[in-house]
Tab-separated table of C-alpha atoms and ligand atoms in Angstrom:
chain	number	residue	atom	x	y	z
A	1107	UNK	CA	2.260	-14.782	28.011
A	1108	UNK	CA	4.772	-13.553	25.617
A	1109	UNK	CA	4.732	-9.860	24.619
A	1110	UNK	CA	1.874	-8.300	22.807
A	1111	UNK	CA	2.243	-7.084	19.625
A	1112	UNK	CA	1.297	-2.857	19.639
A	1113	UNK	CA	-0.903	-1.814	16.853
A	1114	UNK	CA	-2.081	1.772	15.493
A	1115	UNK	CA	-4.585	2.180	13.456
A	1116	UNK	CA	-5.379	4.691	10.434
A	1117	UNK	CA	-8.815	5.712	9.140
A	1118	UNK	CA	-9.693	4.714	12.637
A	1119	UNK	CA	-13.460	6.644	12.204
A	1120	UNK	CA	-13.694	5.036	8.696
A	1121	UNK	CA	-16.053	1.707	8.422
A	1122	UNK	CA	-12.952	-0.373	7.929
A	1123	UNK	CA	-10.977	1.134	10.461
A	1124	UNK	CA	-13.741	1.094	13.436
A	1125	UNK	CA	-14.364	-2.603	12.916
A	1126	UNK	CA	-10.285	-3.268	12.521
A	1127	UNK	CA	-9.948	-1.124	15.916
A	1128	UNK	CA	-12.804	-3.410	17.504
A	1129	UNK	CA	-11.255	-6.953	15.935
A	1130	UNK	CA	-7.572	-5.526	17.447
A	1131	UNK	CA	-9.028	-4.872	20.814
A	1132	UNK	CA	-10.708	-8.392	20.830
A	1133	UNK	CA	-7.493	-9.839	20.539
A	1134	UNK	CA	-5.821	-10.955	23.232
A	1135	UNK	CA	-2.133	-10.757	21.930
A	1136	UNK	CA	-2.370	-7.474	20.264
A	1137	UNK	CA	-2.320	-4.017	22.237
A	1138	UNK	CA	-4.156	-1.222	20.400
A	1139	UNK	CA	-1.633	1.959	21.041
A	1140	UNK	CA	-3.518	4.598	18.279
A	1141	UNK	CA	-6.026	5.940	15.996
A	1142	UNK	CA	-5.961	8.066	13.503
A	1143	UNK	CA	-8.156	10.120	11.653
A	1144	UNK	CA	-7.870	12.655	8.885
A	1145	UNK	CA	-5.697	15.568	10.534
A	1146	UNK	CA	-3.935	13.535	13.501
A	1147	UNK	CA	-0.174	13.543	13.523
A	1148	UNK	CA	1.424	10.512	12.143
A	1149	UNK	CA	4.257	10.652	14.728
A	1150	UNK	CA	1.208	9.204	17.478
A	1151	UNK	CA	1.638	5.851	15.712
A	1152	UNK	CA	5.349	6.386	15.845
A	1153	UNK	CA	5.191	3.853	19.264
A	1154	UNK	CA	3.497	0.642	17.368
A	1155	UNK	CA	4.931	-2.307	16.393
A	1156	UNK	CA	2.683	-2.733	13.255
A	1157	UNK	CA	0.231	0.046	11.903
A	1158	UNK	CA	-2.971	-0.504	10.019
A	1159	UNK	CA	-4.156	1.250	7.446
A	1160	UNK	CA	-7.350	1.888	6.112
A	1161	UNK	CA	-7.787	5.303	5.075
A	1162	UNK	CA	-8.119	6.691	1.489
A	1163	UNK	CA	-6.383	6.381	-1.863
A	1164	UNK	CA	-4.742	10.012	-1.950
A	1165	UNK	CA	-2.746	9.516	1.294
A	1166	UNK	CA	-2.132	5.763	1.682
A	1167	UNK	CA	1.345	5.495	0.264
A	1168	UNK	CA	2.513	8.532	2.042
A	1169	UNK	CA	1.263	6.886	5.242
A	1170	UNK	CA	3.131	4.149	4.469
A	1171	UNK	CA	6.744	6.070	3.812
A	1172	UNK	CA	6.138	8.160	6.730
A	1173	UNK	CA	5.724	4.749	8.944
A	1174	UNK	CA	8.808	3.278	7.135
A	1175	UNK	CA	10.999	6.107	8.389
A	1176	UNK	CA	9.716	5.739	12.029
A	1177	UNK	CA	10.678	1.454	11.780
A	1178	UNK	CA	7.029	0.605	12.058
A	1179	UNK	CA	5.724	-2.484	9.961
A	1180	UNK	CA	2.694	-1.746	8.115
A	1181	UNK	CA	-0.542	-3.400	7.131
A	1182	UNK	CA	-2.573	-1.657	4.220
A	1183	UNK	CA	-5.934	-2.542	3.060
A	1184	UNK	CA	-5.905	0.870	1.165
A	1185	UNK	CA	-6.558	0.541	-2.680
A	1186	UNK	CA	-5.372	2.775	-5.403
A	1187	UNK	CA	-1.949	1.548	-5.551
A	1188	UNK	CA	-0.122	1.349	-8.576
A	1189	UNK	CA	2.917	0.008	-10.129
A	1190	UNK	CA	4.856	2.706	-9.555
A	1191	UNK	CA	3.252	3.713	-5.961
A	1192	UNK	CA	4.112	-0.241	-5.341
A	1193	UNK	CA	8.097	0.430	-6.723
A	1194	UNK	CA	8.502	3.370	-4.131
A	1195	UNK	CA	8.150	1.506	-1.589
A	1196	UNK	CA	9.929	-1.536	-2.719
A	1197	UNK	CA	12.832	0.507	-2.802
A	1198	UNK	CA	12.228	2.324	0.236
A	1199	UNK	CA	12.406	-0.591	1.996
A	1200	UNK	CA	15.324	-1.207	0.471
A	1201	UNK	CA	16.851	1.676	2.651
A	1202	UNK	CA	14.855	-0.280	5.949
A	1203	UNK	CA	16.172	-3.902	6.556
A	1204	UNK	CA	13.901	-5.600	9.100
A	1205	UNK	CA	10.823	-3.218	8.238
A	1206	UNK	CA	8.205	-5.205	6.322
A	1207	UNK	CA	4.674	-3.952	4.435
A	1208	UNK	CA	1.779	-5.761	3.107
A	1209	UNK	CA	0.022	-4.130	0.814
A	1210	UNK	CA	-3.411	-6.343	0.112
A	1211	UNK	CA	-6.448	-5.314	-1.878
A	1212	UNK	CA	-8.415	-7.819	-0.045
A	1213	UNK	CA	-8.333	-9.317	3.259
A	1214	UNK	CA	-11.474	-11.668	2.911
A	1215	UNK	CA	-10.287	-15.224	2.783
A	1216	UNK	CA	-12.846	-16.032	0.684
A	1217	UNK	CA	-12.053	-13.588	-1.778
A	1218	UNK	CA	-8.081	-14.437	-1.562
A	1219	UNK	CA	-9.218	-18.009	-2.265
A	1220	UNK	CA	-11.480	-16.741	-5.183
A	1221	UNK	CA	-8.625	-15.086	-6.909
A	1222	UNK	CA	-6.445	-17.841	-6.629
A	1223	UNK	CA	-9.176	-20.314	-8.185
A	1224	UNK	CA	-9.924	-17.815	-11.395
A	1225	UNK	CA	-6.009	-17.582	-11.974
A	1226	UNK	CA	-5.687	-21.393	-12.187
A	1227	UNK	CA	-8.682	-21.737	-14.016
A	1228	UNK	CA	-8.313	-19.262	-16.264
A	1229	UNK	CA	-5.634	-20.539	-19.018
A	1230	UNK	CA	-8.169	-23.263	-19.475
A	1231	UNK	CA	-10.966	-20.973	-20.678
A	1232	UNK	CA	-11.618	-18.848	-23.959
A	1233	UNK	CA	-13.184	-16.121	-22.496
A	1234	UNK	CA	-13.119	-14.152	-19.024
A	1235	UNK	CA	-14.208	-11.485	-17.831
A	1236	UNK	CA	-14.768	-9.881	-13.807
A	1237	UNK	CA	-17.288	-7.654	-12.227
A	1238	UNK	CA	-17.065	-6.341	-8.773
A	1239	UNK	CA	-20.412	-5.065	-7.187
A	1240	UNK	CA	-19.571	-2.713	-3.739
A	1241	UNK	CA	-21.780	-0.004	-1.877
A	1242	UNK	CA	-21.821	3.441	-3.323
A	1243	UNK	CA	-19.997	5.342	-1.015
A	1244	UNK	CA	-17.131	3.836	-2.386
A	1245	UNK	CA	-14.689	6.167	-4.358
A	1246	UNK	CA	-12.503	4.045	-6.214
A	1247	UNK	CA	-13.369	1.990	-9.872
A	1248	UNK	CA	-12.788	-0.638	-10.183
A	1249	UNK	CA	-11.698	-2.371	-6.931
A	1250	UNK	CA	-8.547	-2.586	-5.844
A	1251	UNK	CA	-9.731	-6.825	-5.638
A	1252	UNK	CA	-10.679	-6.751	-9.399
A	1253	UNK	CA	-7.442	-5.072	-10.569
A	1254	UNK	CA	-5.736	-7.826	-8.584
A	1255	UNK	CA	-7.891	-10.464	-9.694
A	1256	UNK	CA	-7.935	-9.786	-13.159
A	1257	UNK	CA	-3.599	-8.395	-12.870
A	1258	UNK	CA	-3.601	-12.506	-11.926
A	1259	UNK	CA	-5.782	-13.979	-14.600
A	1260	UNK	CA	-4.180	-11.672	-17.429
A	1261	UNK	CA	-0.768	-13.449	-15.773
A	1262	UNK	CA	-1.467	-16.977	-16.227
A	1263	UNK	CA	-2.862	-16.769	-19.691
A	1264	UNK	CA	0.489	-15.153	-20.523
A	1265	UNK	CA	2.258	-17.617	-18.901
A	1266	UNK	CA	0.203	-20.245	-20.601
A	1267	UNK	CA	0.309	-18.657	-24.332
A	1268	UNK	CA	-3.153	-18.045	-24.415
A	1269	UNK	CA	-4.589	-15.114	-25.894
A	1270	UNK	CA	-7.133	-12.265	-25.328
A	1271	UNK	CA	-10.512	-13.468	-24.792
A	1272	UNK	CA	-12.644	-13.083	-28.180
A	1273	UNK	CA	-14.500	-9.797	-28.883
A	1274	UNK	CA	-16.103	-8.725	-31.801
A	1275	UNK	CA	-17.433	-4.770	-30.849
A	1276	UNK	CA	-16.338	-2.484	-32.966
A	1277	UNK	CA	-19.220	0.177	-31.874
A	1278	UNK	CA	-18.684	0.904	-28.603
A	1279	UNK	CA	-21.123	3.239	-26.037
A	1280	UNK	CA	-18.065	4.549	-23.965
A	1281	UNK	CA	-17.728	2.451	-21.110
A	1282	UNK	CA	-20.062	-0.089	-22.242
A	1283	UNK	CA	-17.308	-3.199	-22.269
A	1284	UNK	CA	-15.760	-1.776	-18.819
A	1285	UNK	CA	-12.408	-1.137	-17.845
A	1286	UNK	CA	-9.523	-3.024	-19.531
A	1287	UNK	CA	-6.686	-4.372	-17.037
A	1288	UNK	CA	-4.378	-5.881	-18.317
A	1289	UNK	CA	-6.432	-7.121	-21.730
A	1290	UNK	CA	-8.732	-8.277	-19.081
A	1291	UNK	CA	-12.171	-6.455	-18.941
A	1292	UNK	CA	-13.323	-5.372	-15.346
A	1293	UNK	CA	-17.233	-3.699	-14.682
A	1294	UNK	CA	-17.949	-1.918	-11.618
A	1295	UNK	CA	-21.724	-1.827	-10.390
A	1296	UNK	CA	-22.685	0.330	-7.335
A	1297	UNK	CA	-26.137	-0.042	-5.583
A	1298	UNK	CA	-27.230	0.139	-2.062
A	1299	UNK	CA	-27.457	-2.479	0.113
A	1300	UNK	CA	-23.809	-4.039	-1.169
A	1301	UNK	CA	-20.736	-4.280	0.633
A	1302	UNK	CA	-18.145	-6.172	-1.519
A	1303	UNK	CA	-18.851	-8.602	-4.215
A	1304	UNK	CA	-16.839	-10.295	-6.886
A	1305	UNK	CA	-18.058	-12.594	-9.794
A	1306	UNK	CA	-15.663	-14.088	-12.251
A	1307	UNK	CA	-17.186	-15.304	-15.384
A	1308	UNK	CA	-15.062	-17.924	-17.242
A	1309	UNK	CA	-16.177	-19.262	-20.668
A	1310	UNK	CA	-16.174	-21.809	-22.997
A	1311	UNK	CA	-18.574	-22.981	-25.884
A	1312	UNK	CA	-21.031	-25.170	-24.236
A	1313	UNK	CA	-19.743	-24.244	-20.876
A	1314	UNK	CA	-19.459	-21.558	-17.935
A	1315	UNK	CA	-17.790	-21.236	-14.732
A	1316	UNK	CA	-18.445	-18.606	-12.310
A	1317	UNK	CA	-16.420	-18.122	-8.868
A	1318	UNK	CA	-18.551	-15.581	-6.642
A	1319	UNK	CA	-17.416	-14.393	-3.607
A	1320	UNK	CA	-19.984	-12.621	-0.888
A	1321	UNK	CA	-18.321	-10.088	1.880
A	1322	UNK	CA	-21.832	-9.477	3.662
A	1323	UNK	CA	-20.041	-7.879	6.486
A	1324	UNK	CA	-17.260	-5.821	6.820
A	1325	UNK	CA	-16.473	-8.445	10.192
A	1326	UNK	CA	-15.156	-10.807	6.832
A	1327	UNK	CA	-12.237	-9.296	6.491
A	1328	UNK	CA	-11.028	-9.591	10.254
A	1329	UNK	CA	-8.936	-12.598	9.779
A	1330	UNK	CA	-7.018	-11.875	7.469
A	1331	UNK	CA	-5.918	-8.506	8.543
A	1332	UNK	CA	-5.187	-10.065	12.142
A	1333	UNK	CA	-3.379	-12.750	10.274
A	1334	UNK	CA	-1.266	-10.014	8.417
A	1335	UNK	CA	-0.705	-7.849	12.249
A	1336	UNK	CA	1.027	-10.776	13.248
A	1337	UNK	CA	3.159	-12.254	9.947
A	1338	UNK	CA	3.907	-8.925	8.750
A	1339	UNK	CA	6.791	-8.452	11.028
A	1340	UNK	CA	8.414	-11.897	9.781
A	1341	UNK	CA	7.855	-10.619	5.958
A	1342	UNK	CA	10.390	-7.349	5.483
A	1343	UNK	CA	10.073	-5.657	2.607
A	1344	UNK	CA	7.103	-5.312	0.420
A	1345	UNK	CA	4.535	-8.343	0.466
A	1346	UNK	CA	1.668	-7.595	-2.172
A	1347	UNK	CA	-1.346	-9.751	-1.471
A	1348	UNK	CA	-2.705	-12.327	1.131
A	1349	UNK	CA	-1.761	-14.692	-0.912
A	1350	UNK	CA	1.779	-14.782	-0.089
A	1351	UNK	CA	0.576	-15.362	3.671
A	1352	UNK	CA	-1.214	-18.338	2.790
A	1353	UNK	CA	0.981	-20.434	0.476
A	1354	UNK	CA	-1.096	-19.327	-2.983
A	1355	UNK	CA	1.185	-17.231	-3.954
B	24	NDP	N1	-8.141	-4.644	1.682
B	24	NDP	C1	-9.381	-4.896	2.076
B	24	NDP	O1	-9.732	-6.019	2.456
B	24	NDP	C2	-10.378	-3.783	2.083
B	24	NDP	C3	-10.010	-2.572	1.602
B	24	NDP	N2	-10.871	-1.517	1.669
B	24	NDP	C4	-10.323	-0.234	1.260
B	24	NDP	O2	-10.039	0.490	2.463
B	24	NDP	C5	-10.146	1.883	2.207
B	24	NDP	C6	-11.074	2.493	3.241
B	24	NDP	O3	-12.385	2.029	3.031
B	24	NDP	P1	-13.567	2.475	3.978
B	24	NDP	O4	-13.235	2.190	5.385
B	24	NDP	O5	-14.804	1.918	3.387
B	24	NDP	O6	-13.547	4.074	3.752
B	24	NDP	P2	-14.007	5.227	4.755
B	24	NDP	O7	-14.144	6.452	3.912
B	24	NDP	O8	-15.151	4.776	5.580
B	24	NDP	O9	-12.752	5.389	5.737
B	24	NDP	C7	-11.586	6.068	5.431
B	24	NDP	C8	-11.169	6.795	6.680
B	24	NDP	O10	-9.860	7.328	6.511
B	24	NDP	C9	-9.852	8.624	7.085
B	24	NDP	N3	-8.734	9.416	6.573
B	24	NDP	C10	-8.680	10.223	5.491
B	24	NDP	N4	-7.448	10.760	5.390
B	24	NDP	C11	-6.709	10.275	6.422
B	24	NDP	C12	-5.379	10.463	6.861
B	24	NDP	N5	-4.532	11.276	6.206
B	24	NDP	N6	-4.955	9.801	7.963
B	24	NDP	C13	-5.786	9.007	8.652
B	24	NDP	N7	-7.074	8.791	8.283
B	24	NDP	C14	-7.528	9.427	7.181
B	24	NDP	C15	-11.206	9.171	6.718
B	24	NDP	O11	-11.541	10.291	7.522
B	24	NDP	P3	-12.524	11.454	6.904
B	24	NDP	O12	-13.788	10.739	6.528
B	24	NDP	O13	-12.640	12.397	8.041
B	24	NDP	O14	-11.779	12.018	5.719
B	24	NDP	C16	-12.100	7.976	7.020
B	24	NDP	O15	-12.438	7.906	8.392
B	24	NDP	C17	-10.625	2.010	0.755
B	24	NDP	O16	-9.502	2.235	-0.075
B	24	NDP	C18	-11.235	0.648	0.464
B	24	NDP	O17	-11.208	0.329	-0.891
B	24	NDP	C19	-12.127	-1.647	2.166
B	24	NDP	C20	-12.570	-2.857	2.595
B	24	NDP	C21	-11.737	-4.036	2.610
B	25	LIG	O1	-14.162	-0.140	-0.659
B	25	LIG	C1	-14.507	-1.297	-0.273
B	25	LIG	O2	-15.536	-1.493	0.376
B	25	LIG	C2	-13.639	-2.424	-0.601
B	25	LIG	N1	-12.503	-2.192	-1.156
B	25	LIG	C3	-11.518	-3.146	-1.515
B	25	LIG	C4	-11.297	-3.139	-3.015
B	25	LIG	O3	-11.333	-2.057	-3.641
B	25	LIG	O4	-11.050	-4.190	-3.574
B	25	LIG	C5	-11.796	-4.514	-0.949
B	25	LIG	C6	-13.244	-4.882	-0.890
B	25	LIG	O5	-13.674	-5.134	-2.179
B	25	LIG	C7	-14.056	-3.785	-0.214
């Protein structure tokens, strides 16, 4: 058997990171080497191959530069990442030939597949809009998967000359039309019992399409973050979505 590939994992407590620590130690060709929590020092995943990470918005992208220096490839599922969080790293990679990060909002194949339907279908529709429904103990609005997902629609209409969906408010409760990304409008619900949902509502007179995606479980994203343990390595420099991993990019 050929060498196993040694993993760390951050946010290790968190309800990402214990099922990603159980998934890892299910499979046979990876070796888990770490956790880490909140407070652990960074140099104990110094010794991995690839580290994981699935901790929180404020200290994701320092995470990742910290694991760049050490020549570690890294997996995030973190959200919050911006433009400019994204450009820091591009170019600290730069620096690091050979060291390779995927940054993905969403590791659910379903949901990758869901994002790459709405892009496609999306030039061919007036009007779209996304909502993302998660569990409340959540801290970030609107998902990391929705800014993607509409980032991607608000792309191909671009690219395909059409304009902003058609909106006639002019009296506005704040809030009440959601958050605009990209000319795209994104709503965030949060109720108990959810994990991670995503509806894309694409319209034209007569006629609607919506692509729904379902993460039940948190076990849904499992394959593609083992998928992404074992390309990352063959990806240097920054990678931003599963997509790229599974020719939709
Ligand atoms: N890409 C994807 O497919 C998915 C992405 N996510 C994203 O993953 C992230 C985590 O989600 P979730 O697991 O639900 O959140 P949790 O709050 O359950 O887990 C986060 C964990 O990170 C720990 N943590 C905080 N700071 C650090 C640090 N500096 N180093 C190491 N660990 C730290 C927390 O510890 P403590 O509680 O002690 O502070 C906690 O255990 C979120 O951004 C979420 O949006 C979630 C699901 C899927
Ligand atoms: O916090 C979560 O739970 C999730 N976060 C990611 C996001 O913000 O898109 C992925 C998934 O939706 C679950």
């Amino acid at each position: 058997m050929s060498e196993r590939i040694k993993v760390a994992v951050l946010g290790a407590a968190g309800r990402m990171g214990s099922t990603v620590v159980r998934a890892v130690q299910g499979a046979d060709d990876l070796e888990l080497v770490a956790t880490l929590d909140a407070g652990d020092d960074l140099s104990a995943a110094a010794g991995a191959d690839v580290a994981i990470d699935f901790t929180v918005p404020a200290v994701t992208e320092s995470n990742v530069h910290a694991l760049i220096d050490a020549g570690v490839h890294v997996v995030v599922g973190t959200t919050g990442w911006d433009d400019e969080s994204k450009a820091r790293v591009r170019d600290h990679l730069a620096d690091r030939p050979g060291v390779g990060v995927l940054i993905a909002p969403n590791f659910a194949l379903g949901a990758v597949f869901a994002m790459a339907f709405a892009a496609r279908a999306a030039a061919w529709f007036e009007s779209v809009e996304v909502i993302e429904l998660h569990h409340p103990d959540k801290v970030d609005a609107p998902s990391g998967t929705a800014q993607h997902t509409a980032a991607a629609i608000a792309a191909a209409r671009t690219a395909a000359g059409v304009g902003p969906s058609p909106d006639a408010t002019t009296q506005e409760l704040d809030g009440a039309r959601g958050a605009d990304v990209d000319g795209v409008r994104v709503h965030a619900v949060r109720l108990r019992g959810l994990v991670a949902h995503e509806e894309i509502l694409l319209g034209n007179a007569g006629e609607q399409l919506t692509i729904r995606h379902d993460s039940f479980d948190r076990v849904s994203f499992m394959p593609g973050v083992l998928l992404g343990v074992r390309q990352v390595g063959s990806h240097p420099g920054l990678t931003v979505g599963l997509e790229h991993l599974l020719d939709l990019g």
